[in-house]
CSV table of C-alpha atoms and ligand atoms in Angstrom, one decimal:
chain,number,residue,atom,x,y,z
Y,1,MET,CA,-47.7,2.6,45.8
Y,2,GLN,CA,-49.2,5.5,47.4
Y,3,THR,CA,-51.9,7.5,45.6
Y,4,LYS,CA,-52.5,11.2,46.4
Y,5,ARG,CA,-55.2,13.6,45.4
Y,6,HIS,CA,-54.4,17.2,44.7
Y,7,PRO,CA,-57.6,19.4,44.5
Y,8,LEU,CA,-57.6,22.3,42.1
Y,9,ILE,CA,-59.3,25.5,43.0
Y,10,SER,CA,-62.6,25.8,41.1
Y,11,ASP,CA,-63.5,28.7,38.7
Y,12,VAL,CA,-67.3,28.1,39.1
Y,13,PRO,CA,-69.5,26.8,41.9
Y,14,GLY,CA,-70.5,23.2,41.7
Y,15,THR,CA,-67.4,21.8,40.1
Y,16,GLU,CA,-64.3,20.1,41.6
Y,17,ARG,CA,-61.3,18.7,39.9
Y,18,CYS,CA,-58.1,17.2,41.1
Y,19,VAL,CA,-54.8,15.8,39.9
Y,20,ILE,CA,-54.0,12.2,41.0
Y,21,SER,CA,-50.4,11.2,41.5
Y,22,HIS,CA,-49.0,7.7,42.2
Y,23,HIS,CA,-45.8,7.4,44.3
Y,24,PHE,CA,-43.3,4.6,44.4
Y,25,GLY,CA,-40.2,4.1,46.5
Y,26,GLN,CA,-39.0,6.2,49.4
Y,27,PRO,CA,-38.5,9.9,49.1
Y,28,GLY,CA,-34.8,10.7,49.8
Y,29,SER,CA,-33.7,7.1,49.2
Y,30,GLY,CA,-32.1,8.0,45.8
Y,31,ARG,CA,-32.9,9.9,42.7
Y,32,LYS,CA,-36.4,11.1,42.1
Y,33,VAL,CA,-38.0,10.7,38.7
Y,34,TYR,CA,-41.3,12.4,37.8
Y,35,LEU,CA,-43.4,11.3,34.8
Y,36,GLN,CA,-46.6,12.9,33.6
Y,37,ALA,CA,-48.9,12.6,30.5
Y,38,GLY,CA,-51.8,14.4,29.1
Y,39,LEU,CA,-50.8,18.0,29.9
Y,40,HIS,CA,-52.1,18.6,26.4
Y,41,ALA,CA,-55.2,16.7,27.2
Y,42,ASP,CA,-55.9,15.6,23.6
Y,43,GLU,CA,-52.5,13.8,23.4
Y,44,HIS,CA,-53.2,10.3,24.7
Y,45,PRO,CA,-50.2,8.0,23.8
Y,46,GLY,CA,-48.3,8.8,27.0
Y,47,GLN,CA,-51.4,8.2,29.2
Y,48,LEU,CA,-51.6,4.6,28.1
Y,49,VAL,CA,-47.8,4.2,28.4
Y,50,LEU,CA,-48.0,5.3,32.0
Y,51,TRP,CA,-50.9,2.9,32.8
Y,52,HIS,CA,-48.6,0.1,31.4
Y,53,LEU,CA,-45.7,1.5,33.5
Y,54,LEU,CA,-47.6,1.5,36.8
Y,55,PRO,CA,-47.8,-2.3,37.3
Y,56,LEU,CA,-44.1,-2.6,36.3
Y,57,LEU,CA,-43.2,-0.1,39.0
Y,58,GLN,CA,-45.5,-1.9,41.5
Y,59,GLN,CA,-43.7,-5.2,40.8
Y,60,ALA,CA,-40.3,-3.5,41.2
Y,61,GLU,CA,-41.4,-2.0,44.5
Y,62,ASP,CA,-42.8,-5.3,45.8
Y,63,ALA,CA,-39.6,-7.0,44.9
Y,64,GLY,CA,-37.6,-4.4,46.7
Y,65,ARG,CA,-35.8,-3.3,43.6
Y,66,LEU,CA,-36.6,0.4,43.6
Y,67,THR,CA,-33.6,2.3,44.6
Y,68,GLY,CA,-35.1,5.8,44.3
Y,69,GLU,CA,-38.5,7.5,44.0
Y,70,VAL,CA,-40.8,7.6,41.1
Y,71,VAL,CA,-43.9,9.8,40.8
Y,72,VAL,CA,-46.4,9.1,38.0
Y,73,VAL,CA,-49.3,11.4,36.9
Y,74,PRO,CA,-51.1,9.7,34.0
Y,75,CYS,CA,-53.7,12.5,33.7
Y,76,ALA,CA,-52.0,15.8,34.2
Y,77,ASN,CA,-54.8,18.0,33.0
Y,78,PRO,CA,-58.3,17.1,34.1
Y,79,THR,CA,-59.4,20.6,33.1
Y,80,GLY,CA,-58.4,20.1,29.5
Y,81,LEU,CA,-59.7,16.5,29.3
Y,82,ALA,CA,-63.2,17.8,30.1
Y,83,GLN,CA,-63.2,20.3,27.3
Y,84,ALA,CA,-64.9,19.6,23.9
Y,85,LEU,CA,-66.4,21.6,21.1
Y,86,TYR,CA,-68.7,20.2,18.5
Y,87,GLY,CA,-67.6,16.7,19.2
Y,88,GLU,CA,-63.8,17.4,19.2
Y,89,GLY,CA,-61.7,17.3,22.4
Y,90,ILE,CA,-59.9,20.6,23.0
Y,91,GLY,CA,-56.9,19.7,25.1
Y,92,ARG,CA,-54.2,22.1,24.1
Y,93,PHE,CA,-55.7,25.5,25.0
Y,94,GLU,CA,-57.9,26.4,27.9
Y,95,LEU,CA,-61.2,27.5,26.3
Y,96,HIS,CA,-61.8,30.3,28.9
Y,97,SER,CA,-58.4,32.1,28.6
Y,98,GLY,CA,-57.2,30.8,25.3
Y,99,GLU,CA,-53.9,29.9,27.0
Y,100,ASN,CA,-51.8,26.9,26.0
Y,101,PHE,CA,-51.8,24.5,29.0
Y,102,ASN,CA,-48.1,23.9,28.4
Y,103,ARG,CA,-46.9,27.5,28.6
Y,104,HIS,CA,-46.7,30.3,31.3
Y,105,TYR,CA,-45.4,28.2,34.2
Y,106,PRO,CA,-44.2,30.4,37.1
Y,107,ASP,CA,-40.7,31.6,36.7
Y,108,LEU,CA,-39.1,31.2,40.1
Y,109,TYR,CA,-35.6,32.3,39.1
Y,110,PRO,CA,-35.7,36.0,40.3
Y,111,GLN,CA,-37.0,35.1,43.7
Y,112,LEU,CA,-34.6,32.1,44.0
Y,113,VAL,CA,-31.6,34.4,43.3
Y,114,THR,CA,-32.8,36.7,46.2
Y,115,ALA,CA,-33.5,33.8,48.5
Y,116,LEU,CA,-30.2,32.0,47.9
Y,117,THR,CA,-27.8,34.9,47.8
Y,118,GLY,CA,-25.3,34.5,50.6
Y,119,ARG,CA,-26.6,31.1,51.6
Y,120,LEU,CA,-24.8,28.8,49.2
Y,121,GLY,CA,-21.4,27.2,49.9
Y,122,SER,CA,-19.0,24.7,48.3
Y,123,ASP,CA,-21.0,21.6,49.0
Y,124,ALA,CA,-23.0,20.8,45.7
Y,125,ALA,CA,-25.4,18.4,47.4
Y,126,ALA,CA,-26.2,20.8,50.2
Y,127,ASN,CA,-26.7,23.6,47.7
Y,128,CYS,CA,-28.9,21.4,45.5
Y,129,ALA,CA,-31.1,20.5,48.5
Y,130,LEU,CA,-31.4,24.2,49.5
Y,131,VAL,CA,-32.5,25.2,45.9
Y,132,ARG,CA,-35.2,22.5,45.9
Y,133,GLN,CA,-36.4,23.5,49.4
Y,134,ASN,CA,-36.7,27.1,48.3
Y,135,MET,CA,-38.5,26.2,45.1
Y,136,GLN,CA,-41.1,24.3,47.1
Y,137,ALA,CA,-41.4,27.2,49.6
Y,138,LEU,CA,-41.9,29.7,46.8
Y,139,LEU,CA,-44.5,27.5,45.1
Y,140,GLN,CA,-46.3,27.1,48.5
Y,141,GLU,CA,-46.5,30.9,48.8
Y,142,LEU,CA,-48.1,31.3,45.4
Y,143,GLN,CA,-51.8,32.2,45.6
Y,144,PRO,CA,-53.3,31.0,42.3
Y,145,GLN,CA,-56.5,32.7,41.3
Y,146,THR,CA,-57.8,30.4,38.7
Y,147,GLU,CA,-58.1,26.6,38.2
Y,148,LEU,CA,-55.5,26.8,35.4
Y,149,ALA,CA,-53.0,28.6,37.7
Y,150,SER,CA,-53.6,26.1,40.5
Y,151,LEU,CA,-53.1,23.2,38.0
Y,152,ARG,CA,-49.7,24.7,37.0
Y,153,ARG,CA,-48.8,25.0,40.7
Y,154,VAL,CA,-49.8,21.5,41.6
Y,155,LEU,CA,-47.8,20.0,38.7
Y,156,LEU,CA,-44.7,22.0,39.5
Y,157,GLN,CA,-44.9,21.1,43.2
Y,158,LEU,CA,-44.9,17.4,42.2
Y,159,ALA,CA,-42.0,17.8,39.8
Y,160,CYS,CA,-39.7,20.7,40.8
Y,161,ASP,CA,-37.5,18.7,43.2
Y,162,ALA,CA,-37.0,15.8,40.9
Y,163,ASP,CA,-33.7,14.8,39.4
Y,164,ALA,CA,-35.5,13.9,36.1
Y,165,VAL,CA,-38.8,15.1,34.7
Y,166,LEU,CA,-40.4,13.4,31.7
Y,167,ASP,CA,-43.4,15.2,30.2
Y,168,LEU,CA,-45.1,12.8,27.8
Y,169,HIS,CA,-46.8,14.5,24.8
Y,170,CYS,CA,-47.3,13.6,21.1
Y,171,ASP,CA,-47.4,15.4,17.8
Y,172,LEU,CA,-50.0,15.2,15.1
Y,173,GLU,CA,-48.3,12.6,12.9
Y,174,ALA,CA,-44.8,11.9,13.9
Y,175,VAL,CA,-41.9,9.7,14.9
Y,176,LEU,CA,-40.8,9.6,18.5
Y,177,HIS,CA,-38.6,12.6,19.3
Y,178,LEU,CA,-37.5,14.5,22.3
Y,179,TYR,CA,-37.1,18.2,23.3
Y,180,SER,CA,-34.5,19.1,25.9
Y,181,THR,CA,-31.8,21.6,26.7
Y,182,PRO,CA,-28.2,21.4,25.7
Y,183,SER,CA,-27.3,20.9,29.4
Y,184,GLY,CA,-29.6,17.8,29.4
Y,185,GLU,CA,-28.3,16.3,26.1
Y,186,LEU,CA,-26.4,13.4,27.7
Y,187,GLU,CA,-29.4,12.3,29.8
Y,188,ALA,CA,-31.7,12.8,26.8
Y,189,GLN,CA,-29.5,10.7,24.6
Y,190,ALA,CA,-29.7,7.8,27.2
Y,191,LEU,CA,-33.5,8.1,27.3
Y,192,ALA,CA,-33.7,8.4,23.5
Y,193,ARG,CA,-31.7,5.1,23.1
Y,194,HIS,CA,-34.2,3.2,25.4
Y,195,LEU,CA,-37.3,4.6,23.7
Y,196,GLY,CA,-35.9,4.5,20.1
Y,197,ALA,CA,-36.3,8.2,19.5
Y,198,SER,CA,-35.1,9.4,16.1
Y,199,VAL,CA,-34.0,12.9,17.0
Y,200,LEU,CA,-33.3,15.2,19.9
Y,201,LEU,CA,-34.3,18.9,19.5
Y,202,LEU,CA,-32.2,21.1,21.8
Y,203,ALA,CA,-32.7,24.7,22.9
Y,204,GLU,CA,-31.5,26.7,25.8
Y,205,VAL,CA,-34.8,28.5,25.9
Y,206,SER,CA,-37.7,27.7,23.5
Y,207,GLY,CA,-39.9,30.6,24.7
Y,208,GLY,CA,-43.2,30.6,26.6
Y,209,ASN,CA,-41.9,28.8,29.8
Y,210,ALA,CA,-43.2,25.4,29.1
Y,211,PHE,CA,-43.4,22.8,31.9
Y,212,ASP,CA,-40.2,21.0,31.2
Y,213,GLU,CA,-38.2,24.2,30.9
Y,214,ALA,CA,-39.7,25.6,34.1
Y,215,CYS,CA,-38.2,22.5,35.8
Y,216,SER,CA,-34.8,22.6,34.1
Y,217,THR,CA,-33.7,26.0,32.8
Y,218,THR,CA,-34.1,27.6,36.2
Y,219,TRP,CA,-31.0,25.5,37.2
Y,220,ASP,CA,-29.0,26.6,34.2
Y,221,ARG,CA,-29.7,30.2,34.9
Y,222,LEU,CA,-28.9,29.8,38.6
Y,223,ARG,CA,-25.6,28.0,37.7
Y,224,THR,CA,-24.7,30.9,35.4
Y,225,HIS,CA,-25.6,33.5,38.1
Y,226,PHE,CA,-23.8,31.9,41.0
Y,227,GLY,CA,-20.8,30.5,39.1
Y,228,ALA,CA,-18.6,27.3,39.6
Y,229,GLU,CA,-17.5,28.2,43.1
Y,230,LEU,CA,-21.0,27.7,44.3
Y,231,PRO,CA,-21.9,24.4,42.6
Y,232,LEU,CA,-25.5,23.3,42.4
Y,233,GLY,CA,-25.1,19.6,41.5
Y,234,SER,CA,-26.9,18.1,38.6
Y,235,GLY,CA,-30.2,20.0,39.3
Y,236,CYS,CA,-33.0,18.8,37.1
Y,237,PHE,CA,-32.9,17.0,33.7
Y,238,ALA,CA,-36.3,17.7,32.0
Y,239,THR,CA,-37.5,16.6,28.6
Y,240,THR,CA,-40.7,16.7,26.6
Y,241,VAL,CA,-41.1,13.3,25.0
Y,242,GLU,CA,-43.2,13.3,21.8
Y,243,LEU,CA,-44.6,9.8,21.6
Y,244,ARG,CA,-45.3,9.8,17.9
Y,245,GLY,CA,-48.7,11.0,16.6
Y,246,GLN,CA,-52.1,11.5,18.2
Y,247,CYS,CA,-53.5,8.3,16.8
Y,248,ASP,CA,-50.6,6.1,18.0
Y,249,VAL,CA,-52.4,4.8,21.0
Y,250,GLY,CA,-52.5,1.1,21.5
Y,251,ASP,CA,-51.5,-1.6,24.0
Y,252,VAL,CA,-48.7,-3.1,22.0
Y,253,VAL,CA,-46.8,0.2,21.4
Y,254,ALA,CA,-47.6,1.4,24.9
Y,255,ALA,CA,-46.2,-1.8,26.5
Y,256,HIS,CA,-43.1,-1.5,24.4
Y,257,ASP,CA,-42.6,2.1,25.5
Y,258,ALA,CA,-43.2,1.3,29.2
Y,259,ALA,CA,-40.6,-1.5,28.9
Y,260,GLY,CA,-38.2,1.1,27.4
Y,261,LEU,CA,-38.9,3.5,30.3
Y,262,MET,CA,-38.2,0.7,32.9
Y,263,ASP,CA,-34.8,0.1,31.1
Y,264,TRP,CA,-34.1,3.8,31.3
Y,265,LEU,CA,-35.1,3.9,34.9
Y,266,ALA,CA,-32.6,1.1,35.6
Y,267,GLU,CA,-29.8,2.9,33.8
Y,268,TYR,CA,-30.7,6.1,35.6
Y,269,GLY,CA,-30.3,4.3,38.9
Y,270,VAL,CA,-33.8,4.2,40.5
Y,271,PHE,CA,-34.5,0.5,39.6
Y,272,SER,CA,-32.1,-2.4,39.9
Y,273,GLN,CA,-32.4,-4.8,37.0
Y,274,ARG,CA,-30.2,-7.2,35.3
Y,275,GLY,CA,-30.3,-7.9,31.6
Y,276,LEU,CA,-31.5,-4.7,30.0
Y,277,THR,CA,-33.0,-5.1,26.6
Y,278,GLY,CA,-30.6,-3.8,23.9
Y,279,PRO,CA,-30.9,-0.1,23.4
Y,280,HIS,CA,-31.7,1.5,20.1
Y,281,PRO,CA,-29.1,3.4,18.0
Y,282,ARG,CA,-28.1,6.9,19.1
Y,283,ALA,CA,-30.5,9.7,18.2
Y,284,GLU,CA,-29.3,12.6,16.1
Y,285,ALA,CA,-29.0,15.8,18.3
Y,286,CYS,CA,-30.1,19.0,16.4
Y,287,PRO,CA,-30.7,22.5,17.6
Y,288,LEU,CA,-34.4,23.2,17.8
Y,289,ALA,CA,-33.6,26.5,16.1
Y,290,GLY,CA,-32.4,24.4,13.1
Y,291,SER,CA,-35.8,22.8,12.4
Y,292,GLU,CA,-37.4,23.8,9.2
Y,293,ASP,CA,-41.1,24.7,9.7
Y,294,LEU,CA,-42.6,24.1,6.3
Y,295,GLN,CA,-45.6,26.3,5.8
Y,296,ALA,CA,-48.1,26.1,3.1
Y,297,PRO,CA,-47.5,28.8,0.5
Y,298,VAL,CA,-51.1,28.5,-0.7
Y,299,ALA,CA,-54.3,26.9,0.5
Y,300,GLY,CA,-55.4,23.6,-0.8
Y,301,LEU,CA,-55.6,19.8,-0.6
Y,302,LEU,CA,-52.6,18.3,1.0
Y,303,SER,CA,-51.0,15.2,-0.6
Y,304,PHE,CA,-47.8,14.1,1.1
Y,305,HIS,CA,-45.0,12.5,-0.7
Y,306,VAL,CA,-43.2,11.4,2.4
Y,307,ALA,CA,-44.1,10.0,5.8
Y,308,PRO,CA,-42.7,10.9,9.3
Y,309,GLY,CA,-39.3,9.2,9.7
Y,310,SER,CA,-38.2,9.9,6.1
Y,311,TRP,CA,-34.7,11.4,5.7
Y,312,LEU,CA,-34.7,14.2,3.1
Y,313,GLU,CA,-32.2,16.0,1.0
Y,314,ALA,CA,-32.5,19.7,0.2
Y,315,GLY,CA,-34.9,19.9,-2.7
Y,316,ASP,CA,-36.9,16.7,-2.0
Y,317,ALA,CA,-40.6,17.0,-2.4
Y,318,VAL,CA,-42.6,16.9,0.8
Y,319,ALA,CA,-46.1,17.5,-0.3
Y,320,ASP,CA,-48.3,18.8,-3.2
Y,321,ILE,CA,-50.9,21.3,-2.4
Y,322,ILE,CA,-53.8,21.2,-4.9
Y,323,ASN,CA,-56.3,24.0,-5.3
Y,324,PRO,CA,-59.7,22.3,-5.3
Y,325,VAL,CA,-61.3,25.0,-7.4
Y,326,SER,CA,-58.7,25.4,-10.2
Y,327,GLY,CA,-56.8,22.1,-10.0
Y,328,GLU,CA,-53.5,24.1,-9.8
Y,329,ARG,CA,-50.8,22.2,-8.0
Y,330,GLN,CA,-47.8,23.4,-6.1
Y,331,THR,CA,-45.0,21.3,-4.6
Y,332,VAL,CA,-43.5,22.1,-1.2
Y,333,ARG,CA,-39.9,21.0,-0.9
Y,334,ALA,CA,-37.4,20.7,2.0
Y,335,SER,CA,-34.7,23.3,1.8
Y,336,GLN,CA,-32.2,21.3,4.0
Y,337,ARG,CA,-31.1,17.8,4.7
Y,338,GLY,CA,-32.8,16.3,7.7
Y,339,LEU,CA,-35.4,14.0,9.2
Y,340,LEU,CA,-39.1,14.7,8.6
Y,341,TYR,CA,-40.1,14.1,12.2
Y,342,ALA,CA,-43.6,15.5,12.3
Y,343,ARG,CA,-46.3,16.5,9.8
Y,344,SER,CA,-49.9,17.8,9.9
Y,345,ASP,CA,-52.8,15.4,10.3
Y,346,LYS,CA,-55.0,17.5,8.1
Y,347,ARG,CA,-55.4,17.0,4.4
Y,348,PHE,CA,-56.6,20.5,3.6
Y,349,THR,CA,-54.4,23.4,4.6
Y,350,ARG,CA,-54.9,27.1,4.7
Y,351,ARG,CA,-52.1,29.5,3.5
Y,352,GLY,CA,-49.4,29.9,6.1
Y,353,GLU,CA,-50.2,26.8,8.1
Y,354,SER,CA,-47.3,24.5,9.2
Y,355,ILE,CA,-47.5,21.3,7.3
Y,356,ALA,CA,-44.3,19.5,8.3
Y,357,PHE,CA,-41.1,19.9,10.3
Y,358,VAL,CA,-37.6,18.8,9.2
Y,359,SER,CA,-34.7,18.6,11.5
Y,360,GLY,CA,-31.5,20.5,10.6
Y,361,LYS,CA,-28.0,21.2,12.0
Y,362,GLN,CA,-27.8,24.8,11.0
Y,363,ILE,CA,-29.5,27.6,13.1
Y,364,ARG,CA,-32.3,29.1,11.0
Y,365,ARG,CA,-34.9,30.4,13.5
Y,366,SER,CA,-34.9,32.6,16.6
Y,367,GLY,CA,-37.3,33.9,19.1
Y,368,HIS,CA,-40.2,31.6,20.1
Y,369,LEU,CA,-39.3,28.2,18.7
Y,370,LEU,CA,-42.4,26.2,19.7
Y,371,SER,CA,-45.8,26.3,18.0
Y,372,ALA,CA,-48.5,28.2,19.7
D,401,ZN,ZN1,-48.2,18.5,23.6
């Protein structure tokens, strides 16, 4: 294992932060997999999973069983990890700018089109290498002006030339689920089976240029632009893995997830292993635009009827909202069949807040599909 420090530029004198990455295997020896956790710095399950994964990768490297390259960043957002307000960690938004740490990644597509026009041929592997080389060159040319911009650049520099990118997050209270693109569905299904994910939520573009989509959708757009005669190879499969809820942090579950990741790495071809543990059943793939975002029609105390992982029919009660002043009670119901994969961790809701999400097969939303 090789450990590297990537200093961030500092917004104020007297502070210095850096991203630490751990590298296994030989670059160029096979496929490259990049895993990070804690980009939303108040989402900790993935961080513990990666600390369980590191010794497993070390054993594999020592035994000469790594057949590719694996890069691991357990703490992808030191800026967010340091933020707190009145005793609560604030890890989703940068307090200075108000920006979500997992949005607004640089869109390299327009400059890549310019750089690659006239330089691609019929050799997919050569084209793929050229795209990756140009991505790195464009990122190198960026001149970030803030710590946040330099964080985004460092993370993309570590990930953008990988064959697979796993960004480990979690929801508030949830079962394990994955976000990816339709072009990544097969790879996402394989990962979902090893992790035991219940549902895959797929979208060509979710809006906001999140980290995973900055890695993957650029390839989809380049493929569409250059056409089949100039093949680009497999490009980059990227997924956001929602490792259950914010409180689902513990050694037992983290060790289980790390073992699942090793099994997936073996299937993906960067780790030779015999006797994989039996994978879980196939996850249900649904369009992200088919998810029902159940919002509170009134403010009040929130009493859930169902837990994450419950399959619902249209009309099933999800929660009662009780007005603490009048005692009035209103029931919120699912309007479609699907899996309740995430719900709020609050027990008092304001009017209009999202209280639960139910997967669905039919498209029902458009525009920005992710929460703020
Ligand atoms: Zn997150």
